[in-house]
Amino acid sequence: MIIGGFFGSICRFALGEWIHINNGFPLGTFLINLIGCFFLGWFLTFVNQKGIIKPEFALLVGTGFVGSFTTFSTFSVETLNLFREGLIFMAFLYVLASTVLGIVLAFSGYKLALKKTQVM
Amino acid sequence: MIWVIGIGGSLGAAVRFVVGYLVSKGTRKENVFPLGTWIVNITGSFLLGLITQLHFSNDISEWLWFFGGVGFCGAYTTFSTFGTETITLIESNKINTAAIYVATSILVGIISATIGFYI
């Protein structure tokens, strides 16, 4: 799990640095959180149903890597910064889009895992 | 520099796990309010607000910012678990709990980041 946390954080930083746009919208964290939601939704369901993956491995990937890859604190502080810069609309858009899409994607991941295991 | 983020992230993930474990020991039941993640995200938002302020005012070294802010706080808090827990609540028909979980996480999270920033 600690190893997962190590790589999750580094990947988050690397991807965040790579995705840079300058209109104020925190696209890096936004995409990172959405990708993480989708993947974790899929992964946890998959692991639960299969039971062939070792619990240690699930902990490394799920809690460690994906948990550290996505971030809530940066999301809060970025929203605060948007408010401070007077970008009120952008702040609301960021919060709403992150939450709604995050939950929808986590659900899609969950459904995808269900479908796959039913076929098999 | 990348190592510093990784080490901070390892610590963050470990502390998140310990907090989650300690909290869930009290409430063993499935499908209840995910208090562990809630506490982690709120306290982490506060801490990052504080560290961001120190970083902006150049009161802490770049090293400490990468370690504590990007690494530790980033990994300590989590958005993906927040998303999947919400789905679990919705799937077990706990719509109200899910709505309260989402609304309070975001509202209290941003408020605690603000308090941390202006403290």
Coordinates of N, CA and C in Angstrom, one line a residue:
Chain A
M1 N 0.8 -1.2 0.0 CA 0.0 0.0 0.0 C 0.9 1.3 0.0
I2 N 1.9 1.2 0.8 CA 2.9 2.3 0.8 C 3.6 2.5 -0.5
I3 N 3.9 1.3 -1.2 CA 4.5 1.4 -2.5 C 3.5 2.0 -3.5
G4 N 2.2 1.6 -3.4 CA 1.2 2.1 -4.2 C 1.0 3.6 -4.0
G5 N 1.1 4.1 -2.8 CA 1.0 5.5 -2.5 C 2.2 6.3 -3.1
F6 N 3.3 5.7 -3.1 CA 4.5 6.3 -3.6 C 4.3 6.6 -5.1
F7 N 3.9 5.5 -5.9 CA 3.8 5.7 -7.3 C 2.5 6.5 -7.7
G8 N 1.5 6.3 -6.9 CA 0.3 7.1 -7.2 C 0.5 8.6 -7.1
S9 N 1.3 9.0 -6.1 CA 1.6 10.4 -5.9 C 2.4 11.0 -7.0
I10 N 3.4 10.2 -7.4 CA 4.4 10.6 -8.5 C 3.6 10.7 -9.8
C11 N 2.7 9.7 -10.1 CA 2.0 9.8 -11.3 C 1.0 11.0 -11.3
R12 N 0.4 11.3 -10.2 CA -0.4 12.4 -10.1 C 0.3 13.7 -10.4
F13 N 1.5 13.8 -9.8 CA 2.3 15.0 -10.0 C 2.8 15.1 -11.5
A14 N 3.2 14.0 -12.1 CA 3.7 14.0 -13.4 C 2.6 14.4 -14.4
L15 N 1.4 13.8 -14.2 CA 0.3 14.0 -15.1 C -0.2 15.5 -14.9
G16 N -0.2 15.9 -13.7 CA -0.6 17.3 -13.4 C 0.3 18.3 -14.0
E17 N 1.6 18.0 -14.1 CA 2.5 18.9 -14.7 C 2.4 18.9 -16.2
W18 N 2.0 17.8 -16.7 CA 1.9 17.6 -18.2 C 0.7 18.3 -18.7
I19 N -0.4 18.2 -18.0 CA -1.6 18.8 -18.4 C -1.7 20.2 -17.9
H20 N -1.4 21.2 -18.7 CA -1.4 22.6 -18.2 C -2.2 23.5 -19.2
I21 N -3.2 24.1 -18.7 CA -3.9 25.1 -19.5 C -4.0 26.4 -18.7
N22 N -4.1 27.5 -19.3 CA -4.0 28.7 -18.5 C -5.2 29.6 -18.4
N23 N -6.4 28.9 -18.5 CA -7.6 29.7 -18.3 C -8.1 29.6 -16.9
G24 N -7.3 29.0 -16.0 CA -7.7 28.9 -14.6 C -8.3 27.6 -14.2
F25 N -9.0 26.9 -15.1 CA -9.6 25.7 -14.8 C -8.6 24.6 -14.4
P26 N -8.7 24.0 -13.2 CA -7.7 23.0 -12.8 C -7.9 21.7 -13.5
L27 N -7.6 21.6 -14.8 CA -7.9 20.5 -15.7 C -7.1 19.2 -15.2
G28 N -5.9 19.4 -14.7 CA -5.1 18.3 -14.3 C -5.7 17.5 -13.2
T29 N -6.1 18.1 -12.1 CA -6.7 17.4 -11.0 C -8.1 16.9 -11.4
F30 N -8.8 17.7 -12.2 CA -10.1 17.3 -12.7 C -10.0 15.9 -13.4
L31 N -9.1 15.8 -14.4 CA -9.0 14.5 -15.2 C -8.5 13.4 -14.3
I32 N -7.5 13.7 -13.4 CA -6.9 12.7 -12.5 C -8.0 12.1 -11.7
N33 N -8.9 13.0 -11.1 CA -9.9 12.5 -10.2 C -10.9 11.6 -11.0
L34 N -11.3 12.1 -12.2 CA -12.3 11.3 -13.0 C -11.7 9.9 -13.4
I35 N -10.5 9.9 -13.9 CA -9.9 8.6 -14.3 C -9.8 7.7 -13.1
G36 N -9.4 8.2 -11.9 CA -9.3 7.4 -10.7 C -10.7 6.9 -10.3
C37 N -11.7 7.7 -10.4 CA -13.1 7.2 -10.0 C -13.5 6.1 -10.8
F38 N -13.3 6.2 -12.1 CA -13.7 5.2 -13.1 C -13.0 3.9 -12.8
F39 N -11.7 4.0 -12.6 CA -10.9 2.8 -12.4 C -11.2 2.1 -11.1
L40 N -11.3 2.9 -10.1 CA -11.6 2.3 -8.8 C -12.9 1.6 -8.7
G41 N -13.9 2.3 -9.4 CA -15.3 1.7 -9.4 C -15.2 0.3 -10.1
W42 N -14.5 0.3 -11.2 CA -14.3 -1.0 -11.9 C -13.5 -2.0 -11.1
F43 N -12.4 -1.5 -10.6 CA -11.4 -2.4 -10.0 C -12.0 -3.1 -8.7
L44 N -12.6 -2.3 -7.8 CA -13.2 -2.9 -6.6 C -14.2 -3.9 -6.9
T45 N -15.1 -3.7 -7.9 CA -16.1 -4.6 -8.2 C -15.6 -5.9 -8.8
F46 N -14.6 -5.7 -9.7 CA -13.9 -6.8 -10.3 C -13.3 -7.7 -9.3
V47 N -12.5 -7.1 -8.4 CA -11.8 -7.9 -7.3 C -12.8 -8.6 -6.4
N48 N -13.9 -7.9 -6.1 CA -14.9 -8.5 -5.2 C -15.5 -9.8 -5.8
Q49 N -15.8 -9.7 -7.1 CA -16.5 -10.8 -7.7 C -15.6 -12.0 -8.1
K50 N -14.4 -11.6 -8.4 CA -13.5 -12.7 -8.9 C -12.9 -13.5 -7.7
G51 N -12.4 -12.7 -6.8 CA -11.8 -13.4 -5.6 C -10.5 -14.1 -5.9
I52 N -10.0 -13.9 -7.1 CA -8.7 -14.6 -7.5 C -7.5 -13.7 -7.2
I53 N -7.8 -12.4 -7.0 CA -6.7 -11.5 -6.8 C -6.5 -11.4 -5.3
K54 N -5.2 -11.5 -5.0 CA -4.8 -11.5 -3.6 C -5.2 -10.1 -2.9
P55 N -5.7 -10.2 -1.6 CA -6.1 -9.0 -0.9 C -5.0 -8.0 -0.8
E56 N -3.8 -8.5 -0.7 CA -2.6 -7.5 -0.6 C -2.5 -6.7 -1.9
F57 N -2.7 -7.4 -3.0 CA -2.6 -6.7 -4.3 C -3.7 -5.7 -4.5
A58 N -4.9 -6.0 -4.0 CA -6.0 -5.1 -4.1 C -5.8 -3.9 -3.3
L59 N -5.1 -4.1 -2.1 CA -4.8 -3.0 -1.2 C -3.7 -2.1 -1.9
L60 N -2.8 -2.7 -2.5 CA -1.7 -1.9 -3.2 C -2.3 -1.1 -4.3
V61 N -3.1 -1.7 -5.1 CA -3.6 -0.9 -6.3 C -4.7 0.0 -5.9
G62 N -5.7 -0.5 -5.1 CA -6.9 0.3 -4.8 C -6.6 1.4 -3.8
T63 N -6.3 1.0 -2.5 CA -6.1 2.0 -1.5 C -4.8 2.8 -1.7
G64 N -3.7 2.0 -2.1 CA -2.4 2.6 -2.3 C -2.4 3.5 -3.5
F65 N -2.4 2.9 -4.7 CA -2.1 3.7 -5.9 C -3.3 4.6 -6.3
V66 N -4.5 4.1 -6.5 CA -5.6 4.9 -7.0 C -6.0 5.9 -5.9
G67 N -6.0 5.5 -4.6 CA -6.3 6.4 -3.5 C -5.4 7.6 -3.5
S68 N -4.1 7.3 -3.7 CA -3.1 8.4 -3.7 C -3.0 9.2 -5.0
F69 N -3.4 8.6 -6.1 CA -3.4 9.2 -7.4 C -4.5 10.3 -7.4
T70 N -5.7 10.0 -6.9 CA -6.7 11.0 -6.8 C -6.5 11.8 -5.5
T71 N -7.1 13.0 -5.5 CA -6.9 13.8 -4.3 C -8.1 14.7 -4.1
F72 N -8.5 14.8 -2.8 CA -9.6 15.7 -2.4 C -9.1 17.1 -1.9
S73 N -7.9 17.0 -1.3 CA -7.4 18.3 -0.7 C -7.1 19.3 -1.8
T74 N -6.5 18.8 -2.9 CA -6.1 19.7 -3.9 C -7.4 20.3 -4.6
F75 N -8.4 19.4 -4.7 CA -9.7 19.8 -5.2 C -10.3 21.0 -4.4
S76 N -10.2 20.8 -3.0 CA -10.8 21.9 -2.2 C -10.0 23.2 -2.3
V77 N -8.7 23.1 -2.3 CA -7.8 24.3 -2.3 C -7.9 25.0 -3.7
E78 N -8.0 24.2 -4.7 CA -8.2 24.8 -6.1 C -9.5 25.5 -6.2
T79 N -10.5 25.0 -5.6 CA -11.8 25.6 -5.6 C -11.7 27.0 -4.8
L80 N -11.1 26.9 -3.7 CA -10.8 28.1 -2.9 C -10.1 29.1 -3.7
N81 N -9.0 28.7 -4.4 CA -8.3 29.6 -5.2 C -9.1 30.3 -6.3
L82 N -10.0 29.5 -6.9 CA -10.8 30.1 -8.0 C -11.7 31.1 -7.4
F83 N -12.3 30.9 -6.2 CA -13.1 31.9 -5.5 C -12.3 33.1 -5.2
R84 N -11.1 32.9 -4.7 CA -10.2 34.1 -4.4 C -9.9 34.9 -5.6
E85 N -9.7 34.3 -6.8 CA -9.4 35.0 -8.0 C -10.7 35.6 -8.6
G86 N -11.8 35.4 -7.9 CA -13.1 35.9 -8.4 C -13.7 35.2 -9.6
L87 N -13.2 34.0 -9.8 CA -13.7 33.1 -10.9 C -14.8 32.2 -10.3
I88 N -15.9 32.9 -9.9 CA -17.0 32.2 -9.2 C -17.6 31.1 -10.0
F89 N -17.9 31.5 -11.3 CA -18.6 30.6 -12.2 C -17.7 29.3 -12.4
M90 N -16.4 29.6 -12.6 CA -15.4 28.5 -12.8 C -15.4 27.6 -11.6
A91 N -15.4 28.2 -10.4 CA -15.4 27.4 -9.2 C -16.6 26.5 -9.1
F92 N -17.8 27.0 -9.4 CA -19.0 26.2 -9.3 C -18.9 25.1 -10.4
L93 N -18.5 25.5 -11.6 CA -18.4 24.5 -12.7 C -17.4 23.4 -12.3
Y94 N -16.3 23.7 -11.7 CA -15.3 22.7 -11.3 C -15.9 21.8 -10.3
V95 N -16.5 22.3 -9.2 CA -17.1 21.5 -8.2 C -18.2 20.5 -8.7
L96 N -19.1 21.1 -9.5 CA -20.2 20.4 -10.1 C -19.8 19.3 -11.0
A97 N -18.9 19.7 -11.9 CA -18.4 18.7 -13.0 C -17.6 17.6 -12.3
S98 N -16.8 17.9 -11.4 CA -16.0 16.9 -10.7 C -16.9 15.9 -10.0
T99 N -17.8 16.4 -9.2 CA -18.7 15.6 -8.4 C -19.6 14.7 -9.3
V100 N -20.3 15.4 -10.2 CA -21.3 14.6 -11.0 C -20.6 13.6 -11.9
L101 N -19.6 14.1 -12.6 CA -18.9 13.1 -13.5 C -18.1 12.1 -12.8
G102 N -17.6 12.4 -11.6 CA -16.8 11.5 -10.8 C -17.8 10.3 -10.4
I103 N -18.9 10.7 -9.9 CA -19.9 9.6 -9.5 C -20.4 8.8 -10.7
V104 N -20.7 9.5 -11.8 CA -21.2 8.8 -13.0 C -20.1 7.8 -13.5
L105 N -18.8 8.3 -13.5 CA -17.8 7.4 -13.9 C -17.5 6.2 -13.0
A106 N -17.6 6.5 -11.7 CA -17.4 5.4 -10.7 C -18.5 4.4 -11.0
F107 N -19.7 4.8 -11.3 CA -20.8 4.0 -11.5 C -20.6 3.2 -12.8
S108 N -20.1 3.9 -13.9 CA -19.8 3.2 -15.1 C -18.8 2.1 -14.9
G109 N -17.8 2.4 -14.2 CA -16.7 1.4 -13.9 C -17.3 0.2 -13.2
Y110 N -18.2 0.5 -12.2 CA -18.9 -0.6 -11.5 C -19.7 -1.5 -12.4
K111 N -20.5 -0.8 -13.3 CA -21.3 -1.6 -14.2 C -20.5 -2.4 -15.2
L112 N -19.4 -1.8 -15.7 CA -18.5 -2.5 -16.6 C -18.0 -3.8 -16.0
A113 N -17.6 -3.7 -14.8 CA -17.1 -4.9 -14.1 C -18.1 -6.0 -13.9
L114 N -19.4 -5.5 -13.6 CA -20.5 -6.5 -13.5 C -20.7 -7.2 -14.8
K115 N -20.8 -6.4 -15.9 CA -21.1 -7.0 -17.2 C -20.1 -8.0 -17.6
K116 N -18.8 -7.7 -17.5 CA -17.7 -8.5 -17.8 C -17.8 -9.9 -17.1
T117 N -18.1 -9.8 -15.8 CA -18.1 -11.1 -15.1 C -19.3 -11.9 -15.4
Q118 N -20.4 -11.2 -15.8 CA -21.6 -12.0 -16.1 C -21.4 -12.8 -17.4
V119 N -20.7 -12.1 -18.4 CA -20.4 -12.8 -19.7 C -19.6 -14.0 -19.5
M120 N -18.5 -13.8 -18.6 CA -17.6 -15.0 -18.4 C -18.3 -16.0 -17.5
Chain B
M1 N 13.5 15.6 -6.6 CA 12.3 16.2 -6.1 C 11.2 15.2 -6.2
I2 N 11.2 14.4 -7.2 CA 10.1 13.4 -7.4 C 10.1 12.4 -6.3
W3 N 11.2 12.1 -5.7 CA 11.3 11.2 -4.6 C 10.7 11.7 -3.4
V4 N 10.8 13.0 -3.2 CA 10.2 13.7 -2.0 C 8.7 13.5 -2.1
I5 N 8.1 13.7 -3.3 CA 6.7 13.6 -3.5 C 6.3 12.2 -3.2
G6 N 7.1 11.2 -3.7 CA 6.7 9.8 -3.5 C 6.8 9.4 -2.0
I7 N 7.7 9.9 -1.3 CA 7.8 9.6 0.1 C 6.7 10.2 0.9
G8 N 6.4 11.5 0.6 CA 5.2 12.1 1.2 C 3.9 11.4 0.9
G9 N 3.8 10.9 -0.3 CA 2.7 10.2 -0.8 C 2.5 8.8 -0.1
S10 N 3.6 8.1 0.1 CA 3.6 6.9 0.9 C 3.1 7.1 2.3
L11 N 3.6 8.1 2.9 CA 3.2 8.4 4.3 C 1.7 8.7 4.3
G12 N 1.3 9.6 3.3 CA -0.1 10.0 3.3 C -1.1 8.8 3.1
A13 N -0.7 7.9 2.2 CA -1.5 6.7 2.0 C -1.6 5.8 3.3
A14 N -0.4 5.7 4.0 CA -0.4 4.9 5.2 C -1.3 5.5 6.3
V15 N -1.2 6.8 6.5 CA -2.0 7.5 7.5 C -3.4 7.4 7.2
R16 N -3.8 7.5 5.9 CA -5.2 7.4 5.5 C -5.7 6.0 5.8
F17 N -4.9 5.0 5.6 CA -5.3 3.6 5.9 C -5.5 3.5 7.4
V18 N -4.6 4.0 8.2 CA -4.7 3.9 9.6 C -5.9 4.6 10.2
V19 N -6.2 5.8 9.7 CA -7.4 6.6 10.1 C -8.6 5.8 9.7
G20 N -8.7 5.3 8.5 CA -9.8 4.6 8.0 C -10.1 3.3 8.9
Y21 N -9.0 2.7 9.2 CA -9.1 1.5 10.0 C -9.6 1.8 11.4
L22 N -9.0 2.8 12.1 CA -9.4 3.2 13.4 C -10.9 3.6 13.5
V23 N -11.3 4.4 12.5 CA -12.7 4.8 12.4 C -13.7 3.7 12.2
S24 N -13.3 2.8 11.3 CA -14.3 1.7 10.9 C -14.3 0.7 12.0
K25 N -13.4 0.7 12.9 CA -13.4 -0.3 14.0 C -14.7 0.1 14.9
G26 N -14.9 1.4 15.0 CA -16.1 1.8 15.8 C -17.4 1.5 15.1
T27 N -17.4 1.7 13.8 CA -18.6 1.5 13.1 C -18.4 0.4 12.1
R28 N -18.6 -0.8 12.5 CA -18.3 -2.0 11.7 C -19.3 -2.2 10.5
K29 N -20.5 -1.7 10.7 CA -21.6 -2.0 9.8 C -21.3 -1.6 8.3
E30 N -21.8 -2.3 7.4 CA -21.6 -2.0 6.0 C -22.7 -0.9 5.6
N31 N -22.4 -0.2 4.6 CA -23.3 0.8 4.0 C -23.8 1.8 4.9
V32 N -23.0 2.3 5.8 CA -23.3 3.4 6.6 C -22.5 4.6 6.1
F33 N -22.7 5.7 6.7 CA -21.9 6.9 6.3 C -20.4 6.7 6.4
P34 N -19.7 6.9 5.3 CA -18.3 6.6 5.3 C -17.4 7.6 6.0
L35 N -17.5 7.5 7.3 CA -16.9 8.5 8.2 C -15.4 8.6 8.1
G36 N -14.8 7.5 7.8 CA -13.3 7.5 7.7 C -12.8 8.4 6.6
T37 N -13.3 8.2 5.4 CA -12.9 9.0 4.2 C -13.3 10.4 4.4
W38 N -14.5 10.6 5.1 CA -15.0 12.0 5.3 C -14.0 12.7 6.2
I39 N -13.6 12.1 7.3 CA -12.6 12.8 8.2 C -11.3 13.1 7.5
V40 N -10.8 12.0 6.7 CA -9.6 12.2 6.0 C -9.6 13.4 5.1
N41 N -10.7 13.4 4.3 CA -10.8 14.5 3.3 C -10.9 15.9 3.9
I42 N -11.6 16.0 5.0 CA -11.8 17.3 5.7 C -10.5 17.8 6.3
T43 N -9.9 16.9 7.1 CA -8.6 17.3 7.7 C -7.6 17.5 6.7
G44 N -7.5 16.7 5.6 CA -6.5 16.9 4.6 C -6.7 18.3 3.9
S45 N -8.0 18.7 3.7 CA -8.3 19.9 3.0 C -7.8 21.1 3.9
F46 N -8.0 21.0 5.2 CA -7.6 22.0 6.1 C -6.1 22.1 6.1
L47 N -5.4 21.0 6.2 CA -3.9 21.0 6.2 C -3.3 21.5 4.9
L48 N -3.9 21.2 3.7 CA -3.4 21.7 2.5 C -3.7 23.2 2.3
G49 N -4.8 23.7 2.8 CA -5.1 25.1 2.8 C -4.0 25.8 3.6
L50 N -3.6 25.3 4.8 CA -2.6 25.9 5.6 C -1.2 25.8 4.9
I51 N -0.9 24.7 4.3 CA 0.4 24.5 3.6 C 0.5 25.4 2.4
T52 N -0.6 25.5 1.7 CA -0.7 26.4 0.5 C -0.4 27.9 0.8
Q53 N -1.0 28.3 1.9 CA -0.8 29.7 2.4 C 0.7 29.9 2.7
L54 N 1.3 28.9 3.4 CA 2.7 29.0 3.8 C 3.6 29.0 2.5
H55 N 3.2 28.2 1.5 CA 3.9 28.1 0.3 C 3.8 29.4 -0.5
F56 N 2.6 30.0 -0.6 CA 2.4 31.3 -1.3 C 3.3 32.4 -0.7
S57 N 3.3 32.4 0.6 CA 4.1 33.5 1.3 C 5.5 33.1 1.5
N58 N 6.0 32.0 0.9 CA 7.4 31.6 0.9 C 7.9 31.4 2.3
D59 N 7.0 30.9 3.2 CA 7.5 30.6 4.6 C 8.0 29.2 4.7
I60 N 7.8 28.4 3.7 CA 8.3 27.0 3.8 C 9.2 26.8 2.5
S61 N 10.1 25.9 2.6 CA 11.0 25.6 1.5 C 10.2 24.8 0.4
E62 N 10.7 24.9 -0.8 CA 10.1 24.2 -1.9 C 10.0 22.7 -1.6
W63 N 11.0 22.2 -0.9 CA 11.1 20.8 -0.5 C 9.9 20.4 0.3
L64 N 9.6 21.2 1.3 CA 8.5 20.9 2.3 C 7.2 21.0 1.6
W65 N 7.1 21.9 0.6 CA 5.8 22.0 -0.2 C 5.6 20.7 -0.9
F66 N 6.6 20.2 -1.6 CA 6.4 19.0 -2.4 C 6.2 17.8 -1.5
F67 N 6.9 17.8 -0.3 CA 6.7 16.7 0.6 C 5.3 16.7 1.2
G68 N 5.0 17.8 1.9 CA 3.7 17.9 2.7 C 2.5 18.2 1.8
G69 N 2.6 19.1 0.9 CA 1.5 19.5 0.1 C 1.1 18.5 -1.0
V70 N 2.1 18.4 -2.0 CA 1.8 17.6 -3.2 C 1.8 16.1 -2.8
G71 N 2.8 15.7 -2.0 CA 2.9 14.3 -1.6 C 1.9 13.9 -0.5
F72 N 2.1 14.4 0.7 CA 1.4 13.9 1.8 C -0.1 14.2 1.7
C73 N -0.5 15.5 1.6 CA -1.9 15.9 1.6 C -2.6 15.3 0.4
G74 N -1.9 15.3 -0.8 CA -2.5 14.8 -2.0 C -2.9 13.3 -1.9
A75 N -2.0 12.5 -1.3 CA -2.2 11.1 -1.1 C -3.1 10.7 0.1
Y76 N -3.0 11.6 1.1 CA -3.8 11.3 2.3 C -5.3 11.4 2.0
T77 N -5.6 12.5 1.2 CA -7.0 12.6 0.8 C -7.3 11.8 -0.5
T78 N -8.5 11.5 -0.7 CA -8.8 10.7 -1.9 C -10.1 11.1 -2.5
F79 N -10.2 11.2 -3.8 CA -11.4 11.5 -4.5 C -12.1 10.2 -5.0
S80 N -11.3 9.2 -5.4 CA -11.8 8.0 -6.0 C -12.6 7.2 -5.0
T81 N -12.1 7.1 -3.8 CA -12.8 6.4 -2.7 C -14.1 7.1 -2.4
F82 N -14.1 8.4 -2.4 CA -15.3 9.2 -2.2 C -16.3 8.9 -3.3
G83 N -15.9 8.8 -4.5 CA -16.8 8.4 -5.6 C -17.4 7.0 -5.5
T84 N -16.5 6.1 -5.2 CA -17.0 4.7 -5.1 C -17.9 4.5 -3.9
E85 N -17.6 5.1 -2.8 CA -18.4 5.0 -1.6 C -19.8 5.6 -1.9
T86 N -19.9 6.7 -2.6 CA -21.2 7.2 -3.0 C -22.0 6.2 -3.8
I87 N -21.3 5.6 -4.7 CA -22.0 4.6 -5.6 C -22.5 3.4 -4.7
T88 N -21.7 3.0 -3.8 CA -22.1 1.9 -2.9 C -23.4 2.3 -2.1
L89 N -23.4 3.5 -1.6 CA -24.6 4.0 -0.9 C -25.8 4.0 -1.8
I90 N -25.6 4.6 -3.0 CA -26.8 4.7 -3.9 C -27.3 3.3 -4.3
E91 N -26.3 2.3 -4.5 CA -26.7 1.0 -4.9 C -27.5 0.3 -3.8
S92 N -27.2 0.6 -2.5 CA -27.9 0.0 -1.4 C -29.1 0.9 -1.0
N93 N -29.5 1.8 -1.9 CA -30.7 2.6 -1.7 C -30.6 3.6 -0.6
K94 N -29.4 3.9 -0.2 CA -29.3 4.9 0.9 C -29.0 6.3 0.2
I95 N -30.1 6.7 -0.5 CA -29.9 7.9 -1.3 C -29.7 9.2 -0.5
N96 N -30.4 9.2 0.7 CA -30.2 10.4 1.5 C -28.8 10.5 2.1
T97 N -28.4 9.3 2.6 CA -27.0 9.3 3.1 C -26.0 9.7 2.1
A98 N -26.2 9.2 0.8 CA -25.3 9.5 -0.3 C -25.3 11.0 -0.5
A99 N -26.5 11.6 -0.6 CA -26.6 13.0 -0.8 C -25.9 13.8 0.3
I100 N -26.1 13.4 1.5 CA -25.5 14.1 2.7 C -24.0 14.0 2.6
Y101 N -23.6 12.8 2.3 CA -22.1 12.5 2.2 C -21.5 13.4 1.2
V102 N -22.0 13.5 0.0 CA -21.5 14.3 -1.1 C -21.5 15.8 -0.7
A103 N -22.7 16.2 -0.3 CA -22.8 17.7 0.0 C -21.9 18.1 1.1
T104 N -21.9 17.4 2.2 CA -21.1 17.8 3.4 C -19.6 17.6 3.1
S105 N -19.2 16.6 2.3 CA -17.8 16.4 2.0 C -17.3 17.7 1.3
I106 N -18.0 18.1 0.3 CA -17.6 19.2 -0.6 C -17.7 20.6 0.2
L107 N -18.8 20.8 0.8 CA -19.0 22.1 1.6 C -18.0 22.2 2.7
V108 N -18.0 21.2 3.6 CA -17.1 21.3 4.7 C -15.6 21.2 4.3
G109 N -15.3 20.5 3.2 CA -14.0 20.4 2.7 C -13.5 21.8 2.2
I110 N -14.3 22.5 1.5 CA -13.9 23.8 1.0 C -13.8 24.8 2.1
I111 N -14.7 24.7 3.1 CA -14.7 25.6 4.2 C -13.4 25.4 5.1
S112 N -13.1 24.1 5.3 CA -11.9 23.8 6.1 C -10.6 24.2 5.4
A113 N -10.6 24.1 4.0 CA -9.5 24.6 3.3 C -9.4 26.1 3.4
T114 N -10.5 26.8 3.4 CA -10.5 28.2 3.6 C -10.0 28.6 5.0
I115 N -10.5 27.9 6.0 CA -10.0 28.2 7.4 C -8.5 28.0 7.4
G116 N -8.0 26.9 6.9 CA -6.6 26.6 6.9 C -5.8 27.7 6.2
F117 N -6.3 28.2 5.1 CA -5.6 29.2 4.3 C -5.5 30.5 5.0
Y118 N -6.6 30.9 5.7 CA -6.6 32.2 6.3 C -6.2 32.3 7.8
I119 N -5.9 31.1 8.3 CA -5.6 31.0 9.8 C -4.4 31.8 10.1

